[in-house]
Short mmCIF file of C-alpha atoms in Angstrom, two decimals:
data_model
loop_
_atom_site.label_atom_id
_atom_site.label_comp_id
_atom_site.label_asym_id
_atom_site.label_seq_id
_atom_site.Cartn_x
_atom_site.Cartn_y
_atom_site.Cartn_z
CA MET A 1 153.11 53.50 126.10
CA ALA A 2 152.76 55.88 129.51
CA SER A 3 154.51 58.87 127.34
CA ASN A 4 151.69 58.20 124.26
CA GLU A 5 148.64 58.73 126.65
CA THR A 6 150.48 61.84 128.19
CA LEU A 7 151.01 63.05 124.95
CA ASP A 8 147.27 62.55 123.78
CA ASP A 9 146.23 64.37 127.00
CA THR A 10 148.55 66.76 126.30
CA ARG A 11 146.53 67.19 122.68
CA ARG A 12 143.37 66.76 123.38
CA PRO A 13 142.31 70.26 124.55
CA ALA A 14 144.39 71.94 121.68
CA ALA A 15 141.98 69.80 119.49
CA ASP A 16 138.71 70.74 121.65
CA ALA A 17 139.82 74.26 121.06
CA SER A 18 140.53 73.87 117.50
CA CYS A 19 136.33 72.59 117.04
CA ARG A 20 135.53 75.52 119.20
CA ARG A 21 137.22 77.64 116.80
CA ALA A 22 135.60 76.04 114.19
CA TRP A 23 132.58 76.02 115.15
CA TRP A 24 132.63 80.19 115.79
CA LYS A 25 134.00 81.01 112.36
CA ARG A 26 131.24 79.12 110.90
CA GLY A 27 129.42 81.83 109.12
CA PRO A 28 125.39 83.10 108.29
CA ALA A 29 125.67 80.82 105.33
CA ASP A 30 126.94 77.90 107.26
CA PHE A 31 123.87 77.68 109.37
CA GLU A 32 121.38 78.26 106.48
CA GLN A 33 122.38 75.71 104.35
CA GLU A 34 121.88 73.40 107.83
CA ILE A 35 118.49 74.91 108.12
CA GLU A 36 117.29 74.54 105.18
CA HIS A 37 118.13 70.87 104.86
CA LEU A 38 116.14 70.51 108.59
CA LYS A 39 113.73 68.07 107.65
CA ALA A 40 109.79 68.82 109.17
CA PRO A 41 108.88 66.52 112.83
CA ASP A 42 107.04 64.18 112.69
CA GLY A 43 106.70 62.75 116.00
CA GLY A 44 109.06 59.72 115.92
CA ALA A 45 110.89 61.12 118.37
CA LEU A 46 108.91 61.36 120.98
CA ILE A 47 107.73 57.62 120.63
CA PRO A 48 110.93 56.71 122.61
CA TRP A 49 109.61 58.48 125.64
CA LEU A 50 107.17 55.78 126.44
CA LEU A 51 110.11 54.03 128.14
CA MET A 52 109.04 56.12 131.09
CA VAL A 53 105.89 53.38 131.33
CA ILE A 54 108.95 51.05 132.46
CA GLY A 55 108.62 52.58 135.92
CA PRO A 56 104.83 52.02 136.63
CA GLY A 57 105.50 48.65 134.40
CA THR A 58 108.09 47.09 137.04
CA ASP A 59 105.29 48.50 139.99
CA ILE A 60 102.67 46.34 138.02
CA LEU A 61 104.84 43.32 138.54
CA LYS A 62 106.20 43.65 141.93
CA GLY A 63 102.70 43.44 142.62
CA ASP A 64 103.13 47.06 144.25
CA VAL A 65 99.85 47.97 143.15
CA PRO A 66 96.27 46.49 144.05
CA LEU A 67 94.83 44.93 141.45
CA PRO A 68 98.08 44.40 139.39
CA TRP A 69 95.35 43.19 136.02
CA LEU A 70 93.02 46.72 136.14
CA ALA A 71 96.44 49.25 136.01
CA GLY A 72 97.76 46.94 133.54
CA ALA A 73 94.70 47.24 131.54
CA GLY A 74 95.24 50.90 132.32
CA LEU A 75 98.28 51.20 131.12
CA ALA A 76 98.45 49.63 128.25
CA ALA A 77 95.78 51.75 127.29
CA PHE A 78 97.74 54.79 127.67
CA CYS A 79 100.57 53.91 125.36
CA VAL A 80 97.96 53.30 123.11
CA LEU A 81 95.93 56.47 123.29
CA TYR A 82 99.80 58.28 124.17
CA VAL A 83 101.42 56.95 120.30
CA ALA A 84 97.66 57.54 118.89
CA THR A 85 97.90 60.94 119.97
CA ILE A 86 101.37 61.72 118.63
CA ARG A 87 100.46 60.55 115.06
CA THR A 88 97.28 62.78 114.71
CA ALA A 89 99.18 65.38 116.36
CA PHE A 90 101.93 65.28 113.46
CA GLY A 91 99.97 63.87 110.06
CA GLU A 92 98.71 65.52 107.31
CA ARG A 93 95.38 64.41 107.76
CA TRP A 94 94.53 64.35 111.03
CA LYS A 95 96.43 67.81 112.48
CA ARG A 96 93.92 70.48 111.68
CA GLY A 97 90.58 68.27 112.87
CA PRO A 98 89.24 68.18 116.16
CA VAL A 99 90.71 64.02 116.96
CA PRO A 100 94.32 65.26 117.94
CA TYR A 101 92.74 66.90 121.06
CA GLN A 102 89.86 64.24 121.62
CA LEU A 103 92.02 61.95 122.11
CA LEU A 104 94.14 64.27 123.85
CA TRP A 105 91.69 64.27 126.66
CA THR A 106 91.25 61.20 126.65
CA LEU A 107 94.90 60.00 127.77
CA ALA A 108 94.81 63.14 130.52
CA GLY A 109 91.16 61.47 131.35
CA LEU A 110 93.29 58.00 131.69
CA THR A 111 95.83 59.25 133.53
CA LEU A 112 94.47 61.71 136.26
CA ALA A 113 92.78 58.18 137.00
CA LEU A 114 95.82 56.01 137.50
CA ALA A 115 97.13 58.98 139.56
CA ILE A 116 94.73 58.92 141.91
CA GLY A 117 94.39 55.86 141.92
CA TYR A 118 97.86 54.39 142.50
CA GLY A 119 100.49 57.50 143.12
CA GLY A 120 104.13 56.39 142.51
CA ASN A 121 105.63 55.71 139.62
CA PHE A 122 102.66 56.68 137.84
CA MET A 123 102.66 60.31 138.47
CA LEU A 124 105.76 60.35 135.44
CA LEU A 125 102.85 59.88 133.31
CA PHE A 126 101.82 63.77 133.67
CA VAL A 127 104.81 64.33 131.70
CA LEU A 128 104.21 62.18 128.71
CA VAL A 129 100.40 63.42 128.70
CA SER A 130 102.46 67.34 128.61
CA LEU A 131 104.42 66.11 125.27
CA CYS A 132 101.42 65.21 124.24
CA ALA A 133 99.84 68.36 124.78
CA GLY A 134 103.07 70.05 122.96
CA SER A 135 102.05 68.31 120.25
CA ALA A 136 98.37 69.18 119.65
CA SER A 137 98.16 72.61 120.71
CA ARG A 138 98.42 75.13 118.29
CA SER A 139 97.29 78.51 119.31
CA ARG A 140 99.97 79.28 122.38
CA ARG A 141 97.24 80.77 124.27
CA HIS A 142 95.83 77.26 124.78
CA LEU A 143 98.80 75.65 125.41
CA GLY A 144 99.61 78.23 128.09
CA LEU A 145 95.86 77.27 129.82
CA VAL A 146 96.15 73.41 129.16
CA LEU A 147 100.02 72.73 130.14
CA MET A 148 99.16 74.66 133.61
CA LEU A 149 95.75 72.53 134.23
CA LEU A 150 98.34 69.39 133.95
CA SER A 151 100.79 70.91 136.31
CA ALA A 152 98.39 71.97 138.66
CA SER A 153 96.80 68.50 138.56
CA ALA A 154 100.31 66.95 138.48
CA GLY A 155 100.60 68.87 142.04
CA ILE A 156 97.65 67.78 143.45
CA VAL A 157 97.44 64.21 142.90
CA SER A 158 100.98 64.25 144.33
CA GLY A 159 100.40 66.29 147.37
CA MET A 160 97.92 64.00 148.22
CA HIS A 161 99.49 60.99 148.22
CA HIS A 162 102.26 62.88 150.47
CA GLU A 163 105.12 62.26 148.48
CA GLY A 164 106.99 65.95 149.22
CA PHE A 165 107.43 69.19 148.45
CA TRP A 166 110.25 68.92 146.38
CA SER A 167 108.94 66.04 144.49
CA THR A 168 105.77 67.63 143.94
CA ALA A 169 108.06 71.23 142.80
CA SER A 170 109.78 69.00 140.53
CA LEU A 171 106.88 66.56 138.42
CA ALA A 172 104.59 69.84 138.23
CA TYR A 173 107.86 72.22 136.71
CA GLY A 174 108.52 69.06 134.54
CA THR A 175 105.79 68.63 133.96
CA PHE A 176 104.94 72.56 131.97
CA LEU A 177 108.11 72.07 130.89
CA SER A 178 108.23 69.07 128.96
CA GLY A 179 105.53 70.42 127.05
CA PHE A 180 106.35 74.12 127.12
CA VAL A 181 109.69 73.04 124.77
CA VAL A 182 108.37 70.60 122.46
CA SER A 183 105.73 73.06 121.62
CA VAL A 184 108.54 75.54 120.78
CA ILE A 185 110.38 73.75 118.65
CA ILE A 186 107.26 72.69 116.34
CA MET A 187 106.79 76.54 116.31
CA LEU A 188 110.51 77.14 114.60
CA PHE A 189 110.19 74.15 112.30
CA GLN A 190 106.70 75.81 111.31
CA ALA A 191 109.02 78.92 111.16
CA VAL A 192 111.39 77.75 109.19
CA ALA A 193 108.91 76.29 106.86
CA GLN A 194 106.94 79.64 106.89
CA LEU A 195 111.02 81.18 105.49
CA LYS A 196 111.66 78.81 102.69
CA SER A 197 107.74 79.19 101.95
CA THR A 198 108.64 83.42 101.61
CA ARG A 199 111.94 82.81 99.94
CA GLN A 200 110.92 80.72 97.16
CA GLU A 201 107.62 83.69 96.37
CA LEU A 202 110.52 86.14 96.55
CA ALA A 203 112.42 85.05 93.77
CA ARG A 204 109.10 83.85 91.66
CA ASN A 205 108.58 87.26 92.31
CA ALA A 206 112.37 88.86 91.03
CA VAL A 207 112.60 86.79 88.05
CA ALA A 208 108.30 87.89 86.79
CA GLU A 209 109.70 91.40 87.55
CA GLU A 210 112.48 90.96 85.70
CA ARG A 211 110.80 89.33 82.89
CA LEU A 212 108.70 92.16 82.95
CA ARG A 213 111.35 94.61 83.04
CA PHE A 214 113.32 92.82 79.99
CA SER A 215 109.98 92.85 77.95
CA ARG A 216 109.69 96.28 78.40
CA ASP A 217 112.71 97.42 77.69
CA LEU A 218 113.24 95.49 74.61
CA HIS A 219 109.99 96.61 73.21
CA ASP A 220 110.47 100.41 73.85
CA LEU A 221 114.49 100.17 72.56
CA LEU A 222 113.32 97.63 69.24
CA GLY A 223 109.98 99.54 67.96
CA HIS A 224 111.53 102.89 68.29
CA THR A 225 114.93 101.89 66.73
CA LEU A 226 113.26 100.18 64.31
CA SER A 227 110.82 102.96 63.01
CA VAL A 228 113.78 105.38 62.66
CA VAL A 229 115.45 102.94 60.41
CA VAL A 230 112.09 102.49 58.12
CA VAL A 231 111.48 106.17 57.88
CA LYS A 232 115.44 106.64 57.00
CA ALA A 233 115.67 104.14 54.86
CA GLU A 234 111.97 105.10 52.94
CA ALA A 235 113.70 109.05 52.60
CA ALA A 236 117.12 107.22 51.36
CA ARG A 237 114.97 105.71 48.34
CA ARG A 238 113.19 108.85 47.85
CA ILE A 239 116.18 111.28 47.45
CA ALA A 240 118.65 108.93 46.10
CA GLY A 241 117.97 109.38 42.55
CA ARG A 242 117.61 113.78 42.51
CA ASP A 243 120.54 113.97 45.67
CA LEU A 244 122.87 111.22 45.95
CA ASP A 245 125.02 112.89 48.95
CA ALA A 246 121.50 113.39 50.79
CA ALA A 247 120.66 110.00 50.73
CA LEU A 248 123.94 108.44 51.87
CA THR A 249 123.75 110.79 55.13
CA GLN A 250 120.29 108.91 55.48
CA VAL A 251 122.02 105.41 54.72
CA GLY A 252 124.72 107.12 57.65
CA ASP A 253 122.03 107.44 59.61
CA ILE A 254 120.56 104.32 59.35
CA GLU A 255 124.38 102.74 60.62
CA ALA A 256 124.59 104.90 63.26
CA VAL A 257 121.13 104.19 64.69
CA GLY A 258 122.15 100.73 64.16
CA ARG A 259 125.41 100.75 66.20
CA GLN A 260 123.19 102.46 69.20
CA ALA A 261 121.21 100.27 69.13
CA LEU A 262 123.24 97.09 69.54
CA THR A 263 124.25 99.05 72.25
CA GLU A 264 121.36 99.59 74.09
CA ILE A 265 120.16 96.39 73.89
CA ARG A 266 123.35 95.28 75.46
CA GLU A 267 122.78 97.75 78.12
CA ALA A 268 118.65 96.53 78.53
CA VAL A 269 119.64 92.86 79.08
CA THR A 270 122.14 93.58 81.62
CA GLY A 271 119.62 96.24 83.35
CA TYR A 272 121.90 98.46 83.36
CA ARG A 273 120.46 100.98 80.71
CA GLU A 274 119.37 104.29 81.50
CA GLY A 275 117.53 106.82 79.24
CA SER A 276 118.22 110.39 78.32
CA LEU A 277 116.14 113.12 77.66
CA ALA A 278 118.24 115.45 75.63
CA THR A 279 119.77 112.37 73.49
CA GLU A 280 115.75 111.13 72.67
CA LEU A 281 114.70 114.94 71.79
CA ASP A 282 117.42 115.06 69.47
CA ARG A 283 116.59 111.81 67.91
CA ALA A 284 112.61 112.88 67.91
CA ARG A 285 113.67 115.58 65.67
CA SER A 286 115.76 113.36 63.06
CA ALA A 287 112.98 110.56 63.69
CA LEU A 288 110.12 113.31 62.58
CA ALA A 289 111.99 115.45 60.26
CA ALA A 290 112.83 112.08 58.09
CA SER A 291 109.57 111.64 57.77
CA ASP A 292 108.23 115.28 56.27
CA ILE A 293 106.70 115.65 60.48
CA GLU A 294 107.40 119.59 61.11
CA VAL A 295 108.13 119.35 65.04
CA VAL A 296 108.39 121.82 67.43
CA LEU A 297 110.04 121.80 70.61
CA HIS A 298 109.26 123.80 73.98
CA GLU A 299 111.34 123.43 77.17
CA SER A 300 110.60 126.02 80.06
CA GLY A 301 111.48 125.55 84.01
CA PRO A 302 114.72 124.28 85.79
CA PRO A 303 116.58 121.17 85.74
CA LEU A 304 115.28 117.11 86.09
CA PRO A 305 116.45 115.01 88.11
CA PRO A 306 118.36 111.87 86.16
CA GLN A 307 116.05 109.57 87.08
CA THR A 308 113.21 111.56 86.00
CA GLU A 309 114.64 112.60 82.45
CA ALA A 310 114.78 108.86 81.93
CA LEU A 311 111.66 108.05 82.55
CA LEU A 312 110.46 110.77 80.22
CA GLY A 313 113.24 109.60 77.39
CA TRP A 314 111.10 106.46 77.56
CA VAL A 315 108.01 108.45 77.02
CA VAL A 316 109.84 110.94 74.36
CA ARG A 317 111.04 107.44 73.01
CA GLU A 318 107.15 105.42 72.61
CA GLY A 319 105.44 109.30 71.84
CA VAL A 320 107.49 109.93 68.56
CA THR A 321 106.95 106.17 67.53
CA ASN A 322 103.67 106.47 67.62
CA VAL A 323 103.28 109.77 65.61
CA VAL A 324 106.30 108.02 63.05
CA ARG A 325 104.38 104.81 62.59
CA HIS A 326 100.61 105.62 62.99
CA SER A 327 99.13 109.25 62.79
CA GLY A 328 99.62 110.06 59.70
CA ALA A 329 100.33 113.35 61.06
CA SER A 330 102.39 116.51 59.21
CA ARG A 331 103.15 118.89 62.36
CA ALA A 332 103.95 117.53 66.24
CA ARG A 333 104.70 119.38 69.26
CA ILE A 334 106.88 118.77 72.76
CA GLU A 335 106.34 120.70 75.51
CA LEU A 336 108.34 119.79 78.67
CA HIS A 337 107.22 122.37 81.47
CA ALA A 338 108.81 121.52 84.98
CA ALA A 339 107.01 123.25 87.83
CA GLU A 340 105.86 123.29 91.12
CA GLY A 341 107.52 120.12 92.42
CA GLN A 342 106.53 118.04 89.19
CA ALA A 343 107.25 117.77 85.76
CA ARG A 344 104.78 117.82 82.60
CA LEU A 345 105.87 116.52 79.17
CA THR A 346 103.01 116.63 76.55
CA ILE A 347 103.21 115.28 72.94
CA THR A 348 100.70 116.59 70.70
CA ASP A 349 100.36 115.33 66.59
CA ASN A 350 97.68 116.96 63.68
CA GLY A 351 97.08 113.30 62.97
CA ARG A 352 94.32 111.58 62.11
CA GLY A 353 93.73 111.15 66.18
CA PRO A 354 92.23 107.67 67.40
CA ALA A 355 89.54 106.37 65.54
CA ALA A 356 86.44 105.55 66.86
CA PRO A 357 86.21 102.08 68.58
CA ALA A 358 84.27 99.32 66.50
CA PRO A 359 84.26 95.70 66.24
CA ARG A 360 86.83 93.95 64.31
CA ALA A 361 85.40 91.65 61.34
CA ALA A 362 87.34 88.49 60.95
CA GLY A 363 90.80 88.82 59.64
CA GLY A 364 90.44 92.98 59.73
CA THR A 365 93.09 95.16 61.19
CA ALA A 366 93.01 96.56 64.69
CA THR A 367 91.72 100.16 64.94
CA LEU A 368 93.82 103.40 64.80
CA GLU A 369 92.78 103.92 68.74
CA SER A 370 94.44 100.14 69.98
CA THR A 371 97.13 100.65 67.50
CA ARG A 372 98.00 103.55 69.04
CA THR A 373 97.27 102.93 72.58
CA GLY A 374 98.75 99.29 72.48
CA THR A 375 101.64 97.76 74.62
CA GLY A 376 104.10 100.89 74.74
CA LEU A 377 102.03 103.09 76.12
CA ARG A 378 100.75 100.37 78.58
CA GLY A 379 104.38 99.93 79.97
CA LEU A 380 105.14 103.18 80.25
CA THR A 381 101.40 103.45 82.04
CA GLU A 382 103.32 100.70 84.70
CA ARG A 383 106.86 102.46 85.07
CA LEU A 384 105.05 106.37 85.75
CA ALA A 385 102.42 104.96 88.30
CA ALA A 386 105.62 103.09 89.96
CA ALA A 387 107.58 106.27 90.51
CA GLY A 388 104.35 108.02 91.98
CA GLY A 389 103.83 109.55 87.96
CA SER A 390 101.03 109.32 85.67
CA LEU A 391 100.43 108.92 81.69
CA THR A 392 97.04 110.03 80.01
CA THR A 393 96.77 109.75 76.21
CA GLY A 394 93.63 110.13 74.19
CA PRO A 395 92.18 113.01 71.61
CA ALA A 396 93.29 116.49 71.73
CA THR A 397 91.51 119.23 71.57
CA ALA A 398 92.21 120.75 68.00
CA GLY A 399 92.64 117.20 66.59
CA GLY A 400 94.85 114.56 67.07
CA PHE A 401 96.56 112.45 69.68
CA ARG A 402 97.76 113.98 72.74
CA VAL A 403 100.53 111.88 74.89
CA THR A 404 100.97 113.83 78.65
CA ALA A 405 102.87 112.17 81.09
CA VAL A 406 103.35 113.97 84.39
CA LEU A 407 106.26 112.67 87.10
CA PRO A 408 107.15 114.44 90.54
CA LEU A 409 110.81 115.77 90.78
CA GLY A 410 111.74 113.92 93.76
CA GLU A 411 114.95 113.09 92.99
CA ASP A 412 115.01 109.29 94.49
CA THR A 413 112.27 108.78 91.98
CA PRO A 414 112.68 105.68 90.56
CA ALA A 415 113.78 105.20 86.85
#
C-alpha cells in the first residue's frame, strides 16, 4: 500500500507538468472558440456574495448591537435593495434607465447609516455596495468617482469606530477593488459581444461583396460572349449560300468563343479571372468586323500595369458589346492613350446615339439611352471608381455615342 502511494506521488508532478504543457499548447483558435461560447453575465454570480451579511446578522443574534430589531430591519432592507440593484443593473428593461442608479444611492445611504450606527461587521456592507456600483455604472469616469467616494466613506466611518490603521486601509482597498473588478469583467464581456457583432457584420459584407463581384463578372462575360456568338451566327447565315468556306470559318469562331467563354466563367466563379487588354482588343476587332462595322484602333504611351490592363479590358468588352448590340453604327474608334500618370480609353461610334429621354408607355420598350447605359456600364463605373478611376458616357461631339474610361497608372491599382 505504501509503495502504491509512493508511486502515485512520483507520477503526480509529471501529470501536472503534462497538464501545463497541454494548456500552453492550446492555440488562439481554442481560446477563440471558448470565448464564442461565453454567455453575457446576468448578475447571478453576485447574489451569493450576500453571505457576507452573516457577520452583521451574527452580531444581531448575539445582541451585541443596540436596538436589535432596528438593525435586523435595516439588514433585511439592505438585502432586498442589493438584489433589486443587481437585477436591474443587468436586466435589459432597466439597465439603461435611471432605476439602477436610484437603487444604488438608496443602498449606499442605508449602508452608511448602518455602518455609522453599529460599526463592527456592518462595515463589510461597503464591499457589497461596491459590487453594485461596478454592475450599475456604465461610464468609467463615473465609476471611478463612485468607487473613490465609497472607499473614502468606508475609511472615514472605520476611523470613527477606532478600528485601527490596517483594518481601515484594508476595508477601503477592498471596497475599491471589488467594484473595479466587477466593472472590468462586465466591460470584457461587452467587448466580446461587440467583437462577435463586428465579425458577423464583416461576414455579411464579405458575402455581399462576393455576390456583387460574381454578378458583375457574369454579366460582362455572358453579355459580350452571347453578342459575339449571335453576330457571327448571323454572318455565317448570310454568307453560307455564296461562300461555304467563309461560313465555316465563322462557325469555327463561334466554337472558339464558346470554349473560351466556358473557361472564363469557371475562372469568374473561382474569382481568379483577370482580363487581358490585348485579347479584348483582338476580340473587339473580330466582333466589329463580323458586324460590318469598320474599326479604327489607336494606341500610344508606355506599357500599362497588369491591373490597369485588366480593368480597361472590361471597358473594351462592355463598350464594344454595346456598339454591336445597340448602336447601328458603321464605324467605331478605340483610342488608348497613357501619359502623365493616367491611362485614358475612349470608344466612339457613329451610330444613332442616345435617344432623348421619354416616358415609356405601358408595355413599351426602353429608350436607347437607358439601354446603352444599363447594368453593364453601371457595374464598370463601380469597378473603376473602386480603383481610383472614372467612367463617363454620353453623346459624342460629331454624333453617336462615346465611352471614356480614366485610370491611374499605379502598380497597385486593384483590379
